[in-house]
């Protein structure tokens, strides 16, 4: 793992140097968007795992010089194997030395320092980005929302800026309407919207994470600035694709007016002062044809494949350690066979329990009140009648079976139905008592709440609603709109104002303002008036009649 990490960091550094050297020629030959795609090469190298059986073209080696110093170089695998290591080999012993736990592994220390530096650097960049968003949103005003993007006017930004991944925003300076002409405003909004459409802010966060892994490497920080410059050039090419000459002139003017000294960490500003000359020069190049764009895409794909092949790491198979054979243990003498225990005497089978049947015969189903009911109970054991009792109302309620155990047979006598009626009556009385108990508990709970209200001097709900109605009626009378205190709460709350009339007036004012606005093109004016007409139609569908009078 450590060898792969070192080779990945070295390989991605070499590829960053390669991209920094060829980015401008590639932009002149195939366009800025093709050159911007080249920055995928070092990122993909950091994600490339070690390839099994692959022979790398170079190996990073840290060795010891004859003078006793340390040297770092890239060598072919054969020369790297002959290079003496800078650290002595680990001696294999049967037991670790007494001080082994006090000495830290230098490789692990370096890895911990590298990881801690990456976390601190990336956290610092994220803190800067959060601070920028907080400062930009201070005293800001939401202008509109288009395609899921909030367009915000902020006095704390120098020029148009795009920010946000989940909550996407475009920040505009406070003097955006006066600093830019209508055409420049349109192109500036197209530029920042293109950053969101191209997912450039996602690319910025990925680039920051990549630079965090190279926080100690000056090549990565130089490459980061070149990457951000190529990102802006590629966005310019997207906006000016197929644009006329006058649009290019207006776009160049907007870029010059948007120059700022600092740009946020992950957000996309329209222009930085250090990029003015390069961006103005790139604007003079016209759009490239499809054939040249296809050739540029093929060149980029070839460069990425060849770069990854040239810097790929090989997975080295570690030979298995030779384990000395373990001498065979002497065989233990065979244990004497244990004598078989004598067979236990057979347990006599348990006697079969007697089969007992109890048959109850009840005669006289249609016995009239006052007559006796004949009850006959027969106990049969193993097919023979043991007990045959016949009794009337005073017959015993229990019989004894032949197995000696008491089998209680409960015989309920309902000679004239009185017992059943009394049971039903008792059950009904019990339910009634339970209902009375519940009602008593509810009343006690209400009395307790009422007593608590009295103790706290809290008015009842009816008294509170009456007071609210009285206050609202008094407020309407003071405002010059007499209202009845028994009117609906909605009319008391608004003092009888008809909001449909207010909506009609607001729509009429908006329509007149849009019709007189000379900064809008005919298409924009027609689109805005269409929206107002749709609102009027919606109100009329809801049953409201709106009459708009315009000049």
Coordinates of C-alpha atoms in Angstrom, one line a residue:
X1 CA 0.0 0.0 0.0
X2 CA 2.8 2.4 0.9
X3 CA 4.7 1.7 -2.4
X4 CA 1.5 2.3 -4.4
X5 CA 0.8 5.6 -2.6
X6 CA 4.3 6.9 -3.3
X7 CA 4.1 5.8 -7.0
X8 CA 0.7 7.4 -7.3
X9 CA 1.8 10.7 -5.9
X10 CA 4.9 10.8 -8.1
X11 CA 3.0 9.7 -11.2
X12 CA 0.3 12.3 -10.7
X13 CA 3.0 15.0 -10.2
X14 CA 4.6 14.1 -13.5
X15 CA 1.3 14.2 -15.3
X16 CA 0.5 17.6 -13.8
X17 CA 3.7 18.9 -15.2
X18 CA 2.9 17.3 -18.6
X19 CA -0.6 19.0 -18.7
X20 CA 0.8 22.4 -17.6
X21 CA 3.2 22.2 -20.6
X22 CA 0.8 21.2 -23.3
X23 CA -2.4 23.0 -22.1
X24 CA -1.9 26.2 -24.2
X25 CA -0.8 24.5 -27.4
X26 CA -3.8 22.2 -27.1
X27 CA -6.2 25.2 -26.5
X28 CA -4.9 26.9 -29.6
X29 CA -5.2 23.8 -31.8
X30 CA -8.5 22.3 -30.5
X31 CA -10.1 24.8 -28.3
X32 CA -10.3 25.7 -24.6
X33 CA -12.8 22.9 -23.7
X34 CA -10.4 20.2 -25.0
X35 CA -7.5 21.6 -23.0
X36 CA -9.7 21.7 -19.9
X37 CA -10.5 18.0 -20.2
X38 CA -6.7 17.2 -20.0
X39 CA -6.9 17.8 -16.2
X40 CA -8.7 14.5 -15.8
X41 CA -5.3 12.8 -16.4
X42 CA -3.6 13.4 -13.0
X43 CA -6.9 12.8 -11.2
X44 CA -7.4 9.4 -12.9
X45 CA -3.8 8.4 -12.0
X46 CA -4.5 8.9 -8.3
X47 CA -7.5 6.6 -8.6
X48 CA -5.7 3.9 -10.7
X49 CA -5.0 0.8 -8.5
X50 CA -1.9 -1.3 -8.9
X51 CA -2.1 -3.6 -12.0
X52 CA -1.2 -7.3 -11.3
X53 CA 1.6 -8.5 -13.5
X54 CA 2.4 -5.0 -14.8
X55 CA 6.0 -3.9 -15.2
X56 CA 6.2 -0.1 -14.4
X57 CA 8.5 2.1 -16.5
X58 CA 10.0 3.7 -13.4
X59 CA 10.3 3.1 -9.7
X60 CA 10.7 6.0 -7.1
X61 CA 13.8 5.1 -5.0
X62 CA 15.1 6.7 -1.8
X63 CA 18.6 5.4 -1.2
X64 CA 21.9 6.2 0.5
X65 CA 24.7 8.0 -1.3
X66 CA 28.4 7.0 -0.9
X67 CA 28.9 10.2 1.1
X68 CA 26.3 9.1 3.6
X69 CA 23.4 11.3 2.5
X70 CA 20.0 10.5 1.1
X71 CA 19.1 10.6 -2.6
X72 CA 15.7 10.4 -4.4
X73 CA 15.4 9.3 -8.0
X74 CA 13.2 7.6 -10.6
X75 CA 14.9 4.4 -11.9
X76 CA 14.0 1.4 -13.9
X77 CA 13.0 -1.6 -11.8
X78 CA 16.4 -3.4 -12.4
X79 CA 18.5 -0.4 -11.3
X80 CA 16.1 0.2 -8.3
X81 CA 16.6 -3.4 -7.1
X82 CA 20.4 -2.9 -7.0
X83 CA 20.1 0.4 -5.0
X84 CA 21.0 0.0 -1.4
X85 CA 18.1 0.9 0.9
X86 CA 18.4 4.0 3.1
X87 CA 16.9 2.1 6.1
X88 CA 18.5 -1.1 7.4
X89 CA 16.5 -4.3 6.9
X90 CA 14.4 -5.6 9.7
X91 CA 16.1 -8.5 11.6
X92 CA 13.9 -11.5 12.3
X93 CA 14.2 -12.6 15.9
X94 CA 12.3 -15.0 18.0
X95 CA 11.4 -12.2 20.4
X96 CA 11.2 -8.4 19.9
X97 CA 14.0 -6.4 21.6
X98 CA 13.0 -4.7 24.9
X99 CA 12.9 -1.2 23.3
X100 CA 10.9 -2.1 20.3
X101 CA 7.7 -0.5 21.6
X102 CA 9.5 2.8 22.2
X103 CA 10.7 3.3 18.6
X104 CA 8.1 4.4 16.0
X105 CA 8.1 3.2 12.5
X106 CA 9.4 6.1 10.3
X107 CA 7.1 5.1 7.4
X108 CA 4.1 5.2 9.6
X109 CA 5.1 8.6 11.0
X110 CA 5.4 10.0 7.5
X111 CA 2.0 8.6 6.5
X112 CA 0.4 10.1 9.6
X113 CA 2.0 13.5 8.9
X114 CA 0.9 13.4 5.3
X115 CA -2.7 12.5 6.2
X116 CA -2.9 15.1 9.0
X117 CA -1.7 17.8 6.6
X118 CA -4.2 16.8 3.9
X119 CA -7.1 17.0 6.5
X120 CA -6.0 20.3 7.8
X121 CA -5.5 21.9 4.4
X122 CA -8.9 20.7 3.0
X123 CA -10.6 21.8 6.2
X124 CA -9.1 25.2 5.9
X125 CA -10.3 25.6 2.3
X126 CA -13.8 24.5 3.3
X127 CA -13.8 27.0 6.2
X128 CA -12.9 29.8 3.7
X129 CA -15.7 28.7 1.4
X130 CA -18.3 28.7 4.2
X131 CA -17.1 32.2 5.3
X132 CA -17.4 33.5 1.7
X133 CA -21.0 32.2 1.5
X134 CA -21.9 33.7 4.9
X135 CA -20.4 37.1 3.9
X136 CA -22.1 37.1 0.4
X137 CA -25.5 36.3 1.9
X138 CA -25.3 39.1 4.4
X139 CA -27.6 42.0 3.5
X140 CA -28.4 40.2 0.2
X141 CA -31.6 40.3 -1.8
X142 CA -33.2 37.5 -3.8
X143 CA -33.8 38.9 -7.3
X144 CA -35.3 35.8 -9.0
X145 CA -35.1 32.1 -9.3
X146 CA -34.5 30.5 -12.7
X147 CA -34.1 26.7 -13.4
X148 CA -33.5 26.0 -9.7
X149 CA -30.8 28.7 -9.3
X150 CA -31.3 31.7 -6.9
X151 CA -30.1 35.0 -8.4
X152 CA -29.0 37.1 -5.5
X153 CA -28.0 40.8 -5.3
X154 CA -25.2 41.1 -2.7
X155 CA -23.2 44.3 -1.7
X156 CA -20.3 42.0 -0.6
X157 CA -19.2 40.7 -4.0
X158 CA -17.0 42.5 -6.6
X159 CA -18.5 40.8 -9.7
X160 CA -20.8 38.0 -10.8
X161 CA -20.0 34.7 -9.1
X162 CA -21.5 31.2 -9.1
X163 CA -21.5 29.1 -5.9
X164 CA -23.3 26.2 -4.3
X165 CA -23.9 22.5 -5.1
X166 CA -27.1 21.7 -3.3
X167 CA -28.4 25.3 -3.0
X168 CA -27.2 26.7 -6.3
X169 CA -26.8 30.5 -6.4
X170 CA -25.5 33.3 -8.7
X171 CA -24.3 36.4 -6.8
X172 CA -24.4 39.7 -8.5
X173 CA -22.9 43.0 -7.3
X174 CA -25.1 45.8 -5.9
X175 CA -24.4 48.0 -9.0
X176 CA -25.1 45.2 -11.5
X177 CA -27.9 47.2 -13.3
X178 CA -25.8 50.4 -13.7
X179 CA -22.3 48.9 -14.3
X180 CA -23.3 46.6 -17.2
X181 CA -25.4 47.2 -20.3
X182 CA -28.4 45.0 -21.0
X183 CA -26.4 42.8 -23.4
X184 CA -23.5 42.6 -20.9
X185 CA -25.9 41.6 -18.1
X186 CA -27.4 38.8 -20.3
X187 CA -23.9 37.4 -21.2
X188 CA -22.7 37.6 -17.5
X189 CA -25.7 35.6 -16.4
X190 CA -25.2 33.1 -19.2
X191 CA -21.5 32.7 -18.0
X192 CA -22.4 32.0 -14.4
X193 CA -25.3 29.8 -15.4
X194 CA -22.9 27.8 -17.7
X195 CA -20.7 27.1 -14.6
X196 CA -23.7 25.4 -12.9
X197 CA -24.7 23.5 -16.1
X198 CA -21.2 22.2 -16.6
X199 CA -20.9 21.2 -12.9
X200 CA -17.7 23.3 -12.6
X201 CA -18.3 23.7 -8.9
X202 CA -18.4 20.0 -8.4
X203 CA -15.1 19.9 -10.3
X204 CA -13.6 22.5 -8.0
X205 CA -14.4 20.4 -4.9
X206 CA -12.8 17.4 -6.5
X207 CA -9.8 19.5 -7.4
X208 CA -9.4 20.7 -3.9
X209 CA -9.5 17.2 -2.6
X210 CA -6.8 16.2 -5.1
X211 CA -4.6 19.2 -4.1
X212 CA -5.2 18.3 -0.4
X213 CA -3.4 14.9 -1.1
X214 CA -0.5 17.0 -2.6
X215 CA -0.6 19.7 0.1
X216 CA 3.2 19.5 0.4
X217 CA 3.8 19.6 -3.4
X218 CA 4.3 23.0 -5.1
X219 CA 3.5 21.5 -8.5
X220 CA 0.0 20.8 -7.3
X221 CA -0.7 24.4 -6.2
X222 CA 0.7 25.7 -9.6
X223 CA -1.5 23.2 -11.4
X224 CA -4.5 24.3 -9.4
X225 CA -4.2 27.9 -10.6
X226 CA -3.8 26.7 -14.2
X227 CA -6.8 24.4 -13.8
X228 CA -9.0 27.3 -12.6
X229 CA -7.8 29.4 -15.6
X230 CA -8.6 26.7 -18.1
X231 CA -12.0 26.3 -16.4
X232 CA -12.9 29.9 -17.1
X233 CA -11.6 29.7 -20.7
X234 CA -13.7 26.6 -21.3
X235 CA -16.8 28.4 -19.9
X236 CA -16.1 31.4 -22.2
X237 CA -16.0 29.0 -25.2
X238 CA -19.3 27.5 -24.1
X239 CA -21.0 30.9 -23.9
X240 CA -19.5 32.3 -27.1
X241 CA -20.2 29.1 -29.1
X242 CA -21.9 30.4 -32.3
X243 CA -22.0 34.1 -31.0
X244 CA -21.7 37.0 -33.4
X245 CA -18.9 39.6 -33.4
X246 CA -21.0 42.2 -31.5
X247 CA -21.8 39.6 -28.8
X248 CA -18.0 38.8 -28.4
X249 CA -17.3 42.5 -28.0
X250 CA -20.0 42.9 -25.3
X251 CA -18.8 39.7 -23.6
X252 CA -15.2 41.1 -23.5
X253 CA -16.5 44.3 -22.0
X254 CA -18.3 42.4 -19.3
X255 CA -15.2 40.4 -18.5
X256 CA -13.2 43.6 -18.1
X257 CA -15.8 45.2 -15.8
X258 CA -15.9 42.0 -13.7
X259 CA -12.2 41.9 -12.8
X260 CA -11.6 41.2 -9.1
X261 CA -8.5 40.8 -7.0
X262 CA -9.6 37.7 -5.2
X263 CA -11.8 34.7 -6.1
X264 CA -13.5 32.3 -3.6
X265 CA -12.0 28.9 -3.0
X266 CA -14.6 26.7 -4.7
X267 CA -16.9 29.3 -6.2
X268 CA -16.6 30.5 -9.9
X269 CA -16.0 34.2 -10.3
X270 CA -16.4 35.7 -13.8
X271 CA -12.9 37.1 -14.0
X272 CA -9.6 37.5 -12.0
X273 CA -7.2 40.3 -12.8
X274 CA -4.4 37.8 -13.6
X275 CA -6.4 36.2 -16.3
X276 CA -7.4 39.3 -18.3
X277 CA -4.8 39.1 -21.1
X278 CA -5.2 35.3 -21.6
X279 CA -9.0 35.4 -21.8
X280 CA -9.1 38.4 -24.1
X281 CA -6.7 36.7 -26.5
X282 CA -8.6 33.4 -26.5
X283 CA -11.8 35.3 -27.4
X284 CA -10.5 36.1 -30.9
X285 CA -10.4 32.4 -31.9
X286 CA -13.5 31.5 -33.8
X287 CA -15.5 28.3 -33.2
X288 CA -13.7 25.1 -34.4
X289 CA -15.4 22.7 -36.8
X290 CA -16.6 19.3 -35.9
X291 CA -13.7 17.6 -37.5
X292 CA -11.2 19.5 -35.4
X293 CA -13.2 18.9 -32.2
X294 CA -13.3 15.2 -33.0
X295 CA -9.5 15.2 -33.6
X296 CA -9.0 17.0 -30.3
X297 CA -11.2 14.5 -28.4
X298 CA -9.3 11.6 -29.9
X299 CA -6.0 13.3 -28.9
X300 CA -7.2 13.8 -25.3
X301 CA -8.3 10.2 -25.0
X302 CA -5.0 8.9 -26.4
X303 CA -3.0 11.2 -24.0
X304 CA -5.0 9.9 -21.0
X305 CA -4.6 6.2 -22.0
X306 CA -0.8 6.6 -22.7
X307 CA -0.3 8.7 -19.5
X308 CA -2.0 6.1 -17.3
X309 CA 0.0 3.2 -19.0
X310 CA 3.3 5.0 -18.6
X311 CA 2.8 5.8 -14.9
X312 CA 0.8 2.7 -13.8
X313 CA 2.0 0.8 -10.8
X314 CA 2.6 -2.9 -10.8
X315 CA 1.3 -5.2 -8.1
X316 CA 4.3 -7.1 -6.7
X317 CA 3.7 -10.6 -5.6
X318 CA 5.4 -11.3 -2.3
X319 CA 7.0 -14.7 -2.0
X320 CA 5.6 -16.9 0.7
X321 CA 8.1 -17.4 3.6
X322 CA 9.6 -20.8 3.9
X323 CA 8.4 -22.5 7.0
X324 CA 10.6 -25.4 8.3
X325 CA 8.9 -28.7 8.6
X326 CA 7.6 -29.5 12.1
X327 CA 8.9 -32.8 13.4
X328 CA 6.2 -35.4 13.9
X329 CA 5.1 -36.0 17.4
X330 CA 5.6 -39.6 18.8
X331 CA 2.5 -41.7 18.8
X332 CA 0.9 -42.3 22.1
X333 CA 0.4 -45.9 23.3
X334 CA -3.0 -47.3 22.6
X335 CA -5.3 -47.3 25.5
X336 CA -6.6 -50.6 26.7
X337 CA -10.2 -51.3 25.7
X338 CA -12.7 -50.6 28.4
X339 CA -14.8 -53.5 29.5
X340 CA -18.4 -53.4 28.4
X341 CA -20.8 -52.6 31.3
X342 CA -23.3 -55.2 32.2
X343 CA -26.7 -54.7 30.7
X344 CA -29.1 -52.9 33.0
X345 CA -32.1 -54.8 34.1
X346 CA -35.2 -54.1 32.1
X347 CA -37.6 -51.5 33.7
X348 CA -41.1 -53.0 34.1
X349 CA -43.6 -51.3 31.9
X350 CA -45.9 -48.8 33.7
X351 CA -49.4 -50.1 34.2
X352 CA -51.9 -48.9 31.7
X353 CA -54.1 -46.2 33.2
X354 CA -57.8 -47.1 33.4
X355 CA -60.1 -45.7 30.8
X356 CA -62.7 -43.6 32.5
X357 CA -65.8 -42.1 30.9
X358 CA -68.3 -39.8 32.6
X359 CA -71.6 -39.5 30.9
X360 CA -74.2 -37.0 32.1
X361 CA -77.7 -37.4 31.0
X362 CA -80.1 -34.5 31.6
X363 CA -83.8 -35.3 31.2
X364 CA -86.8 -33.0 31.1
X365 CA -85.7 -30.2 28.8
X366 CA -89.2 -28.8 28.8
X367 CA -89.6 -28.7 32.6
X368 CA -92.1 -26.2 33.6
X369 CA -91.4 -23.8 36.5
X370 CA -91.8 -25.5 39.8
X371 CA -91.2 -29.0 38.5
X372 CA -88.0 -31.0 39.2
X373 CA -85.3 -31.6 36.7
X374 CA -83.9 -35.2 36.6
X375 CA -80.1 -35.3 36.3
X376 CA -78.3 -38.7 35.9
X377 CA -74.5 -39.1 36.1
X378 CA -72.8 -42.3 35.1
X379 CA -69.1 -43.1 35.6
X380 CA -67.8 -45.9 33.5
X381 CA -64.4 -47.4 34.2
X382 CA -62.9 -49.7 31.6
X383 CA -66.3 -50.4 30.1
X384 CA -68.0 -51.2 33.5
X385 CA -70.5 -48.8 35.2
X386 CA -69.0 -47.8 38.5
X387 CA -71.5 -45.1 39.6
X388 CA -75.0 -44.4 38.4
X389 CA -76.6 -41.6 40.4
X390 CA -79.9 -40.1 39.7
X391 CA -80.8 -36.9 41.5
X392 CA -83.0 -33.8 41.3
X393 CA -82.2 -30.2 42.2
X394 CA -80.2 -31.4 45.3
X395 CA -78.0 -33.8 43.4
X396 CA -74.3 -33.6 44.2
X397 CA -72.1 -31.3 42.0
X398 CA -69.1 -33.7 42.1
X399 CA -68.5 -37.4 41.4
X400 CA -65.4 -39.5 42.1
X401 CA -63.8 -41.4 39.3
X402 CA -62.5 -44.9 39.5
X403 CA -58.9 -43.8 39.4
X404 CA -59.1 -42.2 42.8
X405 CA -58.8 -38.6 41.5
X406 CA -61.6 -36.0 42.0
X407 CA -63.1 -35.0 38.7
X408 CA -65.4 -32.1 39.4
X409 CA -68.4 -31.8 37.1
X410 CA -70.2 -28.6 37.8
X411 CA -73.9 -28.9 37.2
X412 CA -75.7 -25.7 37.0
X413 CA -79.4 -25.8 37.5
X414 CA -81.7 -23.5 35.6
X415 CA -85.1 -25.0 36.5
X416 CA -87.1 -21.9 35.8
X417 CA -84.6 -19.5 34.1
X418 CA -84.4 -17.3 37.2
X419 CA -80.7 -17.8 37.7
X420 CA -79.9 -16.7 34.1
X421 CA -82.0 -13.6 34.3
X422 CA -80.4 -12.6 37.6
X423 CA -76.9 -13.1 36.1
X424 CA -77.8 -10.9 33.1
X425 CA -79.2 -8.3 35.4
X426 CA -76.1 -8.3 37.5
X427 CA -73.9 -7.9 34.4
X428 CA -76.0 -5.0 33.2
X429 CA -75.8 -3.3 36.6
X430 CA -72.0 -3.8 36.6
X431 CA -71.6 -2.1 33.2
X432 CA -73.8 0.8 34.3
X433 CA -71.7 1.3 37.4
X434 CA -68.5 1.3 35.3
X435 CA -70.0 4.0 32.9
X436 CA -71.0 6.1 35.9
X437 CA -67.5 5.8 37.3
X438 CA -66.0 6.9 34.0
X439 CA -68.3 9.9 33.8
X440 CA -67.5 10.8 37.3
X441 CA -63.8 10.7 36.5
X442 CA -64.3 13.0 33.4
X443 CA -66.3 15.5 35.4
X444 CA -63.6 15.4 38.2
X445 CA -60.9 16.1 35.5
X446 CA -62.9 19.1 34.1
X447 CA -63.5 20.4 37.6
X448 CA -59.8 20.1 38.3
X449 CA -58.9 22.1 35.1
X450 CA -61.5 24.7 35.9
X451 CA -60.2 25.0 39.4
X452 CA -56.6 25.4 38.1
X453 CA -57.8 28.2 35.7
X454 CA -59.5 29.9 38.6
X455 CA -56.4 29.6 40.6
X456 CA -54.2 31.1 37.8
X457 CA -56.8 33.7 36.9
X458 CA -57.0 32.3 33.4
X459 CA -60.1 33.1 31.4
X460 CA -62.1 30.4 29.7
X461 CA -61.9 29.7 26.0
X462 CA -65.3 31.4 25.4
X463 CA -64.1 34.5 27.3
X464 CA -60.8 34.6 25.4
X465 CA -62.6 34.4 22.0
X466 CA -64.9 37.1 23.0
X467 CA -62.0 39.4 24.0
X468 CA -60.2 38.7 20.7
X469 CA -63.4 39.6 18.8
X470 CA -63.8 42.8 20.8
X471 CA -60.1 43.8 20.2
X472 CA -60.4 43.2 16.5
X473 CA -63.7 45.1 16.3
X474 CA -62.1 48.1 18.2
X475 CA -59.1 48.1 15.8
X476 CA -61.3 48.1 12.7
X477 CA -63.4 51.0 14.2
X478 CA -60.2 53.0 15.0
X479 CA -59.0 52.5 11.4
X480 CA -62.3 54.0 10.0
X481 CA -63.9 50.7 9.0
X482 CA -66.9 49.9 11.3
X483 CA -67.3 46.2 11.8
X484 CA -69.8 44.0 13.7
X485 CA -68.1 42.0 16.5
X486 CA -70.2 38.9 15.4
X487 CA -68.8 39.0 11.8
X488 CA -66.5 36.2 10.5
X489 CA -63.0 36.2 12.0
X490 CA -61.5 36.5 8.5
X491 CA -63.4 39.7 7.8
X492 CA -62.6 41.0 11.3
X493 CA -58.9 40.3 10.8
X494 CA -58.8 42.2 7.5
X495 CA -61.4 44.8 8.4
X496 CA -63.4 43.8 5.3
X497 CA -60.7 44.4 2.8
X498 CA -61.4 42.7 -0.6
X499 CA -58.1 41.2 -1.6
X500 CA -59.3 40.4 -5.0
X501 CA -59.5 44.1 -5.8
X502 CA -56.0 44.5 -4.4
X503 CA -54.7 41.7 -6.7
X504 CA -56.4 43.3 -9.7
X505 CA -54.7 46.6 -9.0
X506 CA -51.3 45.0 -8.5
X507 CA -51.6 43.1 -11.8
X508 CA -52.6 46.3 -13.6
X509 CA -49.6 48.2 -12.2
X510 CA -47.3 45.4 -13.2
X511 CA -48.7 45.2 -16.8
X512 CA -48.3 49.0 -17.2
X513 CA -44.7 48.9 -15.9
X514 CA -43.7 46.1 -18.2
X515 CA -45.3 47.7 -21.3
X516 CA -43.3 50.9 -20.6
X517 CA -39.9 49.2 -19.9
X518 CA -37.6 50.0 -22.8
X519 CA -34.8 47.8 -21.5
X520 CA -36.9 44.7 -22.5
X521 CA -36.8 43.2 -26.0
X522 CA -40.1 42.5 -27.8
X523 CA -39.8 38.8 -27.0
X524 CA -39.1 39.5 -23.3
X525 CA -42.0 41.9 -23.1
X526 CA -44.4 39.5 -24.8
X527 CA -43.3 36.7 -22.4
X528 CA -43.8 38.9 -19.3
X529 CA -47.3 40.1 -20.5
X530 CA -48.2 36.5 -21.2
X531 CA -47.4 35.6 -17.6
X532 CA -49.7 38.4 -16.3
X533 CA -52.5 37.3 -18.6
X534 CA -52.2 33.7 -17.3
X535 CA -52.5 35.0 -13.8
X536 CA -55.7 37.0 -14.8
X537 CA -57.1 33.8 -16.4
X538 CA -56.3 31.8 -13.2
X539 CA -58.2 34.3 -11.1
X540 CA -61.2 34.2 -13.4
X541 CA -61.2 30.4 -13.3
X542 CA -61.4 30.6 -9.5
X543 CA -64.6 32.7 -9.8
X544 CA -63.0 36.2 -9.5
X545 CA -63.7 38.8 -12.1
X546 CA -60.6 41.1 -12.7
X547 CA -60.7 44.1 -14.9
X548 CA -57.2 45.5 -15.8
X549 CA -57.1 49.1 -17.1
X550 CA -53.8 50.0 -18.8
X551 CA -52.6 52.9 -20.9

